[in-house]
Coordinates of C-alpha atoms and ligand atoms in Angstrom, one line a residue:
X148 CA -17.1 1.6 0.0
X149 CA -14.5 1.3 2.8
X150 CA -15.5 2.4 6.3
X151 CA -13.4 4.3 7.5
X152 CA -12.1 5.9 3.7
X153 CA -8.7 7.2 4.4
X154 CA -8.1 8.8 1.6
X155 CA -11.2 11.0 2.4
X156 CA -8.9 12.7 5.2
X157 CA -5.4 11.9 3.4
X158 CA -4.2 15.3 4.3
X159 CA -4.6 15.2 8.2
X160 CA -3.3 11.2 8.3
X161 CA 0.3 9.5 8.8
X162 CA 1.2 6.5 6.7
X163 CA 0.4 4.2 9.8
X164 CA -3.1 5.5 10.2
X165 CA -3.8 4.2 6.2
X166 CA -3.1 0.4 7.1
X167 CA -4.8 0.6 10.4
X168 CA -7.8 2.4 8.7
X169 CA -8.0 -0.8 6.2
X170 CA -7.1 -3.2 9.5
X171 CA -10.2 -1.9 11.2
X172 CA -12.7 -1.7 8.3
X173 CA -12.1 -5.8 7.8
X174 CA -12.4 -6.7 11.5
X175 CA -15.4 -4.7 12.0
X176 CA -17.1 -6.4 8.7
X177 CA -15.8 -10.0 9.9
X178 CA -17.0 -9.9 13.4
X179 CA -19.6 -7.0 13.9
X180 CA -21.6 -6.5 11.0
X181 CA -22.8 -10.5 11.1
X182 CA -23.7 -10.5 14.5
X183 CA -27.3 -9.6 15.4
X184 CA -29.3 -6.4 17.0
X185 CA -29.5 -7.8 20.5
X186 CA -33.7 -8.1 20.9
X187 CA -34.2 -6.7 24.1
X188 CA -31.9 -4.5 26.7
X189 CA -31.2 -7.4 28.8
X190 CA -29.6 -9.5 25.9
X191 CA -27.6 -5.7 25.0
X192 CA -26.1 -6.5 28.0
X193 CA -24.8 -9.1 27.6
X194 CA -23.7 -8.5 24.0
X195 CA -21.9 -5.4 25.8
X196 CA -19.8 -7.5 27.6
X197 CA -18.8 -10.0 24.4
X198 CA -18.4 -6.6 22.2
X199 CA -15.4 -6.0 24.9
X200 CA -13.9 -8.9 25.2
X201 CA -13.2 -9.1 21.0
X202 CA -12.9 -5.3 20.9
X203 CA -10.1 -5.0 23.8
X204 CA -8.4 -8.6 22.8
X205 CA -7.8 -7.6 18.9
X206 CA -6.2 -4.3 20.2
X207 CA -8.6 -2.2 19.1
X208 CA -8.8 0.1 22.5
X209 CA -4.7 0.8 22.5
X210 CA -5.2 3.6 20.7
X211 CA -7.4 5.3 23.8
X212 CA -4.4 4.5 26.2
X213 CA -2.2 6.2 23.8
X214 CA -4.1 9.1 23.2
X215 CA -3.8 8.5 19.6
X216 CA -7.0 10.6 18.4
X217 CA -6.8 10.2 14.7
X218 CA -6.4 6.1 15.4
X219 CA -9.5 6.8 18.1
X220 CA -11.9 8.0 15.5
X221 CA -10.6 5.8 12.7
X222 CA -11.8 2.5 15.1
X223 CA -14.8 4.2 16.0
X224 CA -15.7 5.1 12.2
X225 CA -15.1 1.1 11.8
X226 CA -17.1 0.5 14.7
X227 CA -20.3 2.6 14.3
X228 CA -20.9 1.6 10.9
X229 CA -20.7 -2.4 11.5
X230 CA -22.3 -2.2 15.3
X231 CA -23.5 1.1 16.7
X232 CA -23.4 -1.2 20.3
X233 CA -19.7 -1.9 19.0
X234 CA -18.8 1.9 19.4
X235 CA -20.7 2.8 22.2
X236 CA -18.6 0.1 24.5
X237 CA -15.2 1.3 22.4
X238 CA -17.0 5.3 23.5
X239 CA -17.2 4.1 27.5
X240 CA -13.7 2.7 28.0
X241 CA -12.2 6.3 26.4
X242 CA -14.7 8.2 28.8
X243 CA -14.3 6.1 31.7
X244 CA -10.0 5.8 31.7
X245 CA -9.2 9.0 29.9
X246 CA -9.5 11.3 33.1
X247 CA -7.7 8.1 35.1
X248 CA -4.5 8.6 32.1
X249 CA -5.1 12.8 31.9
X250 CA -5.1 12.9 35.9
X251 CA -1.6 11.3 35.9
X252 CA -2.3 8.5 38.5
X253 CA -0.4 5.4 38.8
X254 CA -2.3 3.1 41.0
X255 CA -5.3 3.7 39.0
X256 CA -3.7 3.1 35.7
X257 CA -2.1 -0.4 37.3
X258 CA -5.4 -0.8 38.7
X259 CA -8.1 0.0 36.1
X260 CA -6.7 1.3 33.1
X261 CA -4.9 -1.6 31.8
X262 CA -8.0 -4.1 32.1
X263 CA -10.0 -1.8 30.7
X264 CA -7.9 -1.6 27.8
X265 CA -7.5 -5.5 27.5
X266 CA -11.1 -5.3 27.3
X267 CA -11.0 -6.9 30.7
X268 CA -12.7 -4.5 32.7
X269 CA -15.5 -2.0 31.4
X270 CA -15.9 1.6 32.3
X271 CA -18.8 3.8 33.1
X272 CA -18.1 7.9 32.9
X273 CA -21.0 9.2 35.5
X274 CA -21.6 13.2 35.2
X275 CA -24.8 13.4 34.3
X276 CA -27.6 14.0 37.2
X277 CA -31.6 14.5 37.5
X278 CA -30.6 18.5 38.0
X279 CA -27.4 18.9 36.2
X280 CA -27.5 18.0 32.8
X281 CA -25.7 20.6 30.0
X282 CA -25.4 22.6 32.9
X283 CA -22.3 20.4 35.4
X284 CA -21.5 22.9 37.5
X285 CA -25.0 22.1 38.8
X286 CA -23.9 18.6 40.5
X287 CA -25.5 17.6 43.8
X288 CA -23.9 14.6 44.1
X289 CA -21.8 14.9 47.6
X290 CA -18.3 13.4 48.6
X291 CA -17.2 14.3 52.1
X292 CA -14.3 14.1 53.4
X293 CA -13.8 11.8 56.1
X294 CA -9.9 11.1 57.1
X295 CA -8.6 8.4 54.5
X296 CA -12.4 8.4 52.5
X297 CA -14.7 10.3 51.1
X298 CA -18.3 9.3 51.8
X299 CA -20.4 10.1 48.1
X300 CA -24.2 10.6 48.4
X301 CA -26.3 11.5 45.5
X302 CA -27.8 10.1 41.9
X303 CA -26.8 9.9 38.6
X304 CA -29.1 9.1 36.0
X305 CA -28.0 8.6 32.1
X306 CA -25.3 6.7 32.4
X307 CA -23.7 4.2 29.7
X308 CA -22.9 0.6 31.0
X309 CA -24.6 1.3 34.7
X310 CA -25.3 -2.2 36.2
X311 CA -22.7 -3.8 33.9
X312 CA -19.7 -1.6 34.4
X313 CA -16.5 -2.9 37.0
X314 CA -16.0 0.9 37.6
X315 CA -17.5 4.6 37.5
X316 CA -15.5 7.3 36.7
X317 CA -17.7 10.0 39.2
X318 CA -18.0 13.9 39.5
X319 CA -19.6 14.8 42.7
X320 CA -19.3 17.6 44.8
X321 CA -16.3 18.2 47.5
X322 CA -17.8 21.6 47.8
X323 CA -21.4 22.4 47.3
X324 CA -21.3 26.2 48.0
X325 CA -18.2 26.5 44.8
X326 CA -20.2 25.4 42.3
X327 CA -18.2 24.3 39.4
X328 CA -14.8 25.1 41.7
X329 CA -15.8 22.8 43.7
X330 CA -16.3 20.0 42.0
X331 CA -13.9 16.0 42.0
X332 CA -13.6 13.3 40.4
X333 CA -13.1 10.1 42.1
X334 CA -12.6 6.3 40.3
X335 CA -15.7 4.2 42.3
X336 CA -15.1 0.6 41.9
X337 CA -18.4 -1.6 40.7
X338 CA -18.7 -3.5 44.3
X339 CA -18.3 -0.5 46.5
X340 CA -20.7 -0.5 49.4
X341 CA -23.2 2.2 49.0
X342 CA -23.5 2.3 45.4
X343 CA -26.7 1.4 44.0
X344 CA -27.5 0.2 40.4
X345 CA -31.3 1.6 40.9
X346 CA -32.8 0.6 37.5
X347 CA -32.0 0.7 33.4
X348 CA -33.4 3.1 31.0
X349 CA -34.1 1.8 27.8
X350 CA -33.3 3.6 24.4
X351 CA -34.9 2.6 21.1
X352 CA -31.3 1.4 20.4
X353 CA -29.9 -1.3 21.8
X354 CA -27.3 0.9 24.7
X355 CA -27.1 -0.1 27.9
X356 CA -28.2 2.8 30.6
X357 CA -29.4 3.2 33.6
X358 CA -29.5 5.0 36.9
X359 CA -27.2 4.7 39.8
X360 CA -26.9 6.0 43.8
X361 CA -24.7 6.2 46.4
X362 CA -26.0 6.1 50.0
X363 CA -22.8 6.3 52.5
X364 CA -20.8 5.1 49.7
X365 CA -17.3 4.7 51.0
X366 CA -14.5 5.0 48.9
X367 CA -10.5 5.6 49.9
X368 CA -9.2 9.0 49.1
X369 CA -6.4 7.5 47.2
X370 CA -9.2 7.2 44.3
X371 CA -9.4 10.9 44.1
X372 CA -8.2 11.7 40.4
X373 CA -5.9 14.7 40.4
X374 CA -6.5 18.2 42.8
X375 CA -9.8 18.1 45.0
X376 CA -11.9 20.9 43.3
X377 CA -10.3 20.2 39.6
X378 CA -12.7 17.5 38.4
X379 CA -15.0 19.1 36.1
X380 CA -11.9 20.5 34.3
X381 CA -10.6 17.3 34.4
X382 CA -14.1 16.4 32.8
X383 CA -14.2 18.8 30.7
X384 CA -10.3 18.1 29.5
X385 CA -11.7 14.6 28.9
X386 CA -14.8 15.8 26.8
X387 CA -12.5 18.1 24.8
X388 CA -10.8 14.8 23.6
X389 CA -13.7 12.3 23.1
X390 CA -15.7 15.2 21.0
X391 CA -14.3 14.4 17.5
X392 CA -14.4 10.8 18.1
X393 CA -18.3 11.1 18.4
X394 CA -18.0 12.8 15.2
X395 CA -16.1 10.1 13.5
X396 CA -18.5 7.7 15.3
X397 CA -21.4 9.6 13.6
X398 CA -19.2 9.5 10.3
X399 CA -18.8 5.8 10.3
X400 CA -23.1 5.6 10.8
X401 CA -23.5 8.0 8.2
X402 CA -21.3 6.5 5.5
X403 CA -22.8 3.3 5.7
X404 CA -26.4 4.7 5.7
X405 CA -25.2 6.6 2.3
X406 CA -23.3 2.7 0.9
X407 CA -27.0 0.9 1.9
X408 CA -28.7 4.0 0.6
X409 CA -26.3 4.4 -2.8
X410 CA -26.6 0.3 -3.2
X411 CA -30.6 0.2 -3.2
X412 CA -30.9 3.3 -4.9
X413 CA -28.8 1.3 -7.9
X414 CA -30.9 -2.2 -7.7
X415 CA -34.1 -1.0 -7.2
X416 CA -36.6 -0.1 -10.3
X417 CA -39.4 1.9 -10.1
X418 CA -41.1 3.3 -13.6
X419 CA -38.7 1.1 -15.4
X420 CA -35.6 2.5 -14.3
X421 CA -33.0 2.2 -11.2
X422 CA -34.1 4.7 -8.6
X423 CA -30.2 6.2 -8.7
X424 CA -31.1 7.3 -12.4
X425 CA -33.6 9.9 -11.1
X426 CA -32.4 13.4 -10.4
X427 CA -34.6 14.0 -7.2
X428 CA -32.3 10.4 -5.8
X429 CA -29.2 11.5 -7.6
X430 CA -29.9 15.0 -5.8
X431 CA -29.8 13.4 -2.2
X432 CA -26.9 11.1 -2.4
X433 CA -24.9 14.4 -3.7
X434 CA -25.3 16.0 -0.7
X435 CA -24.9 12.9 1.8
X436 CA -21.7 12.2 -0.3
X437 CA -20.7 16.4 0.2
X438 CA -21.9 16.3 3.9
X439 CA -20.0 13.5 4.7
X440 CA -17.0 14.4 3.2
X441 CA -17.4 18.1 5.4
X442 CA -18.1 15.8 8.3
X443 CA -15.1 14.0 8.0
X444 CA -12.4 16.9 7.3
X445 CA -13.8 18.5 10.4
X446 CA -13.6 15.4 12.9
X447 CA -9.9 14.7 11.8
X448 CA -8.9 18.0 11.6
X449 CA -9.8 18.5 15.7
X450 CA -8.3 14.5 16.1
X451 CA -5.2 16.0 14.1
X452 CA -4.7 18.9 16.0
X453 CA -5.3 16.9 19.3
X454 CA -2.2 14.5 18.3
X455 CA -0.5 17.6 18.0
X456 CA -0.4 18.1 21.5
X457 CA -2.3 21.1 22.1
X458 CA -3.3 21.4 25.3
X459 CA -7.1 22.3 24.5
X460 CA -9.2 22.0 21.3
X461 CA -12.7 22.9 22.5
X462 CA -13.4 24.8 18.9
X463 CA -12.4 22.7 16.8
X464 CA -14.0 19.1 18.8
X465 CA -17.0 21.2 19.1
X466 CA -17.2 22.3 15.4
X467 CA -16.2 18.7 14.5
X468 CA -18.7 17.1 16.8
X469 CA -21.6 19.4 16.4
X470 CA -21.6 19.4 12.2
X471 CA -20.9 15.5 12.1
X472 CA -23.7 14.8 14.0
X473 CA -26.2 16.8 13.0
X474 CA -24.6 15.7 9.4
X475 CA -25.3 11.7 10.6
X476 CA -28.9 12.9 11.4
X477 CA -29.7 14.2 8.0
X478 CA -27.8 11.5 6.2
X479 CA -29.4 8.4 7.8
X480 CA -32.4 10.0 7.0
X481 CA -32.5 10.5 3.6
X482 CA -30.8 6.8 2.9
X483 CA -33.7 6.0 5.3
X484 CA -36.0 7.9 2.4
X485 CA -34.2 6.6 -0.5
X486 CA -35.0 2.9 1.0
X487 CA -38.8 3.9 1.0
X488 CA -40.7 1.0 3.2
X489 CA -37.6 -1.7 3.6
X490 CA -35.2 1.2 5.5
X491 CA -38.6 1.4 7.7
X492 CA -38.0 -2.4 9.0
X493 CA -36.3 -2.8 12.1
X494 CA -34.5 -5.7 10.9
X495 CA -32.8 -2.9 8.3
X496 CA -29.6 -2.0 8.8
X497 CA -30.7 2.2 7.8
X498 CA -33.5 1.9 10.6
X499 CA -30.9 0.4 13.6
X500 CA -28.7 3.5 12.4
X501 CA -31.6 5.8 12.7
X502 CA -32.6 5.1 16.1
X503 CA -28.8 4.7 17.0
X504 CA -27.5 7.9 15.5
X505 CA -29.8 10.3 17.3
X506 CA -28.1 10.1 20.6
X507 CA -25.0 11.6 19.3
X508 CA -26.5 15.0 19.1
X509 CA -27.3 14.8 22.6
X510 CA -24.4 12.9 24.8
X511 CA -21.4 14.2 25.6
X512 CA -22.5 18.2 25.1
X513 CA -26.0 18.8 22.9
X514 CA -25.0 20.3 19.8
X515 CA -26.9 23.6 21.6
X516 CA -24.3 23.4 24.1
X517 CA -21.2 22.8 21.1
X518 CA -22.6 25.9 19.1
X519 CA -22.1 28.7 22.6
X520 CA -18.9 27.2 23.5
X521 CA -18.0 27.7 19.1
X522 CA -19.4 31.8 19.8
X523 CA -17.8 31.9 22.7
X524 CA -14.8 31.4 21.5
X525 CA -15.7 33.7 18.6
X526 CA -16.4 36.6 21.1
X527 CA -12.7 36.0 22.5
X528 CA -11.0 36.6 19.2
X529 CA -10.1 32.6 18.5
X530 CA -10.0 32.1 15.0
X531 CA -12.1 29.2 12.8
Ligands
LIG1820 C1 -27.6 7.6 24.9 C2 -27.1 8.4 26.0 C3 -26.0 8.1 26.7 C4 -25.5 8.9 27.7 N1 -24.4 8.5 28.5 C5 -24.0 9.2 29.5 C6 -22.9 8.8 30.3 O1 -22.4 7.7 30.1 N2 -22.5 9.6 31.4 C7 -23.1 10.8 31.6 O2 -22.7 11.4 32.6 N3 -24.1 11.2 30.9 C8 -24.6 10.5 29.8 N4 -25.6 10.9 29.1 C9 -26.3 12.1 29.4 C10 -26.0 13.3 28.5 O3 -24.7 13.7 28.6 C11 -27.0 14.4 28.7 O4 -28.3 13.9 28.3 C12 -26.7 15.7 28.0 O5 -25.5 16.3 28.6 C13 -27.8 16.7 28.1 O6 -28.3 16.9 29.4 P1 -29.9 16.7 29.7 O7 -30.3 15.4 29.1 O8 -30.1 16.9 31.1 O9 -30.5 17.9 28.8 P2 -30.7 19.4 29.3 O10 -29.4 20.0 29.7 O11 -31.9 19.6 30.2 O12 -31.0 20.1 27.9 C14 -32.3 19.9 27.2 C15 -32.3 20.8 26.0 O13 -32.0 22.2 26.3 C16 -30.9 22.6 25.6 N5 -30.1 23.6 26.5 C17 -29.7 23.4 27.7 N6 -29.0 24.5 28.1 C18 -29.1 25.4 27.1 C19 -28.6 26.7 26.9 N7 -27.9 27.3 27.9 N8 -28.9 27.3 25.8 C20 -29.6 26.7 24.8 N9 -30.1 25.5 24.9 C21 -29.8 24.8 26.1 C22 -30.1 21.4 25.3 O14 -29.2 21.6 24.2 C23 -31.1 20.4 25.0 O15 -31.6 20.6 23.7 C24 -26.1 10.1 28.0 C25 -27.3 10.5 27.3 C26 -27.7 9.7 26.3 C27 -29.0 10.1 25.5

């Protein structure tokens, strides 16, 4: 089975996306899926930082600078299902530039956007807080105005590549008593005085994540990205786009759960027969196969109508992102199922997908969160 399958999504491709899909599938197998899970979070680090390097060299990250979506989640499917790591450091650098190419500003694009692109410089995206989780408009973070500089004070805890990222894409607060209104979004550099990496927080998954502070953190107005007060829809512009690519990250992690899963089930006897030739195993791979399939028409559907310009896509990115990865969930387990005790090893490649794919349901809007924006919309008359 190819990973990404093109012809799964024919309808919503262009004949340049069907090479690239096959270009990606074989550089992902050749580099990625030999290397090893990194054993501890200090050696994820590092891998991180190699990932990056190879991922941004071959080319792999133009499409983010582009904005091509479709090509976005076709690297990502590649991605996730050699090296979940892979796409979580392809994930960061679309997070942590996208509001820097959305915001229109040059001397952050000369600055950071191309490095980051080369895979020369990596990105963090820092929203998240201890009080201000689903709920953004809750930020506490502070920047105040001070002539030429804002001065940021405040915590963020969750956040991909903190201690190993050159720069943090940052939502804080310009003013506390408007809430959401009130709310920018500034480019922080790595080395800025005042900002703190306080400590990692360590996932089951190899993922690099930690905590960072600012105290009296100075940094020059010029890094403001667009209007003061426009950041969290500048975030939220930015989340609208990245959605389907989660999906098609949680595709690519699902599709080679079901290959592992379909493989085994093929190989392995039990009561003198291959496991596949039993109904209650044929029965599951159907409907991995079927929920897949969903999965995918749903995440290039949003990427499709994304590359068609539209200015936003919240229903479709949440119904893409939402389904896929609660789709990913059930798949990986079942292929965990269907490899009885061996998808239980960590040294399996169905157990590193198991603990890799459940943070898709949660980052980047739970799918709690994805289902009331998708009735919200209902309630205003958008169609499916
Ligand atoms: C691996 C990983 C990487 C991450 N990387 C980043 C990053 O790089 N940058 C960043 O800024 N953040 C990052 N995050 C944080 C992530 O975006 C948040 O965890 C997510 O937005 C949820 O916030 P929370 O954890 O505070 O949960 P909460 O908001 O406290 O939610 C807890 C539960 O309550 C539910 N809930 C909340 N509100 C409602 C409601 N109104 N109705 C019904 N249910 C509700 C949620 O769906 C969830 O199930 C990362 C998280 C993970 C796990």
């Amino acid at each position: 089975m190819t990973i990404p399958d093109p012809h799964a999504v024919r309808a919503f491709l262009e004949e340049r996306h069907v090479g690239r899909a096959a270009e990606a599938a074989a550089f992902s197998d050749r580099e990625f899926k030999p290397r090893p899970e990194p054993r501890d979070d200090a050696a994820a680090r590092v891998e991180a930082r190699a990932l990056l390097g190879m991922i941004g060299a071959a080319g792999w990250l133009d499409p983010i600078r582009d904005q091509d979506w479709r090509g976005c989640c076709l690297a990502r499917e590649a991605l996730a299902a050699a090296s979940p790591l892979a796409d979580a450091v392809f994930a960061l650098q679309g997070l942590g530039t996208l509001p820097i190419l959305l915001s229109g500003n040059a001397p952050m694009r000369a600055r950071w956007v191309d490095a980051a692109i080369a895979g020369r410089a990596m990105a963090a995206f820092a929203m998240t807080e201890p009080e201000a989780g689903s709920d953004v408009a809750a930020i506490q973070t502070t920047a105040r105005r001070e002539g030429d500089v804002y001065r940021l004070n405040g915590t963020k805890t969750l956040i991909s590549n903190a201690g190993i990222a050159d720069f943090y894409t940052v939502f804080a607060s310009t003013d506390p008593g408007a809430r959401g209104k009130g709310i920018s979004c500034l480019v922080v550099p790595a080395d800025a005085p005042g900002l703190e990496f306080v400590k990692p927080q360590i996932l089951s998954a190899p993922h690099p994540l930690g905590e960072i502070a600012f105290q009296d953190c100075r940094v020059p107005a010029a890094n403001r990205l667009g209007e003061e007060g426009r950041g969290m829809a500048l975030g939220l512009q930015t989340l609208d786009r990245m959605r389907a690519t989660v999906g098609a990250a949680a595709c690519g992690m699902a599709a080679r759960a079901l290959a592992e899963a379909h493989a085994h089930a093929r190989a392995r006897k039990q009561f003198g027969k291959p496991l596949a030739e039993f109904q209650l195993i044929q029965e599951k791979l159907a409907r991995m196969a079927t929920d897949l399939t969903a999965a995918r028409l749903l995440v290039y559907r949003a990427a499709w109508v994304a590359d068609g310009g539209q200015d936003r896509v919240t229903l479709e990115a949440a119904m893409a992102k939402s389904f896929a990865t609660e789709a990913a969930q059930r798949i990986v387990d079942d292929a965990v199922q269907i490899l009885g005790g061996a998808g239980a090893l960590a040294s399996h490649p169905v157990d590193r997908l198991y603990r890799s794919v459940r943070a898709l349901r949660i980052y980047e809007g739970t799918t709690e969160i994805q289902h009331l924006v998708i009735a919200g919309q209902l309630m205003q008359g958008s169609g499916a």
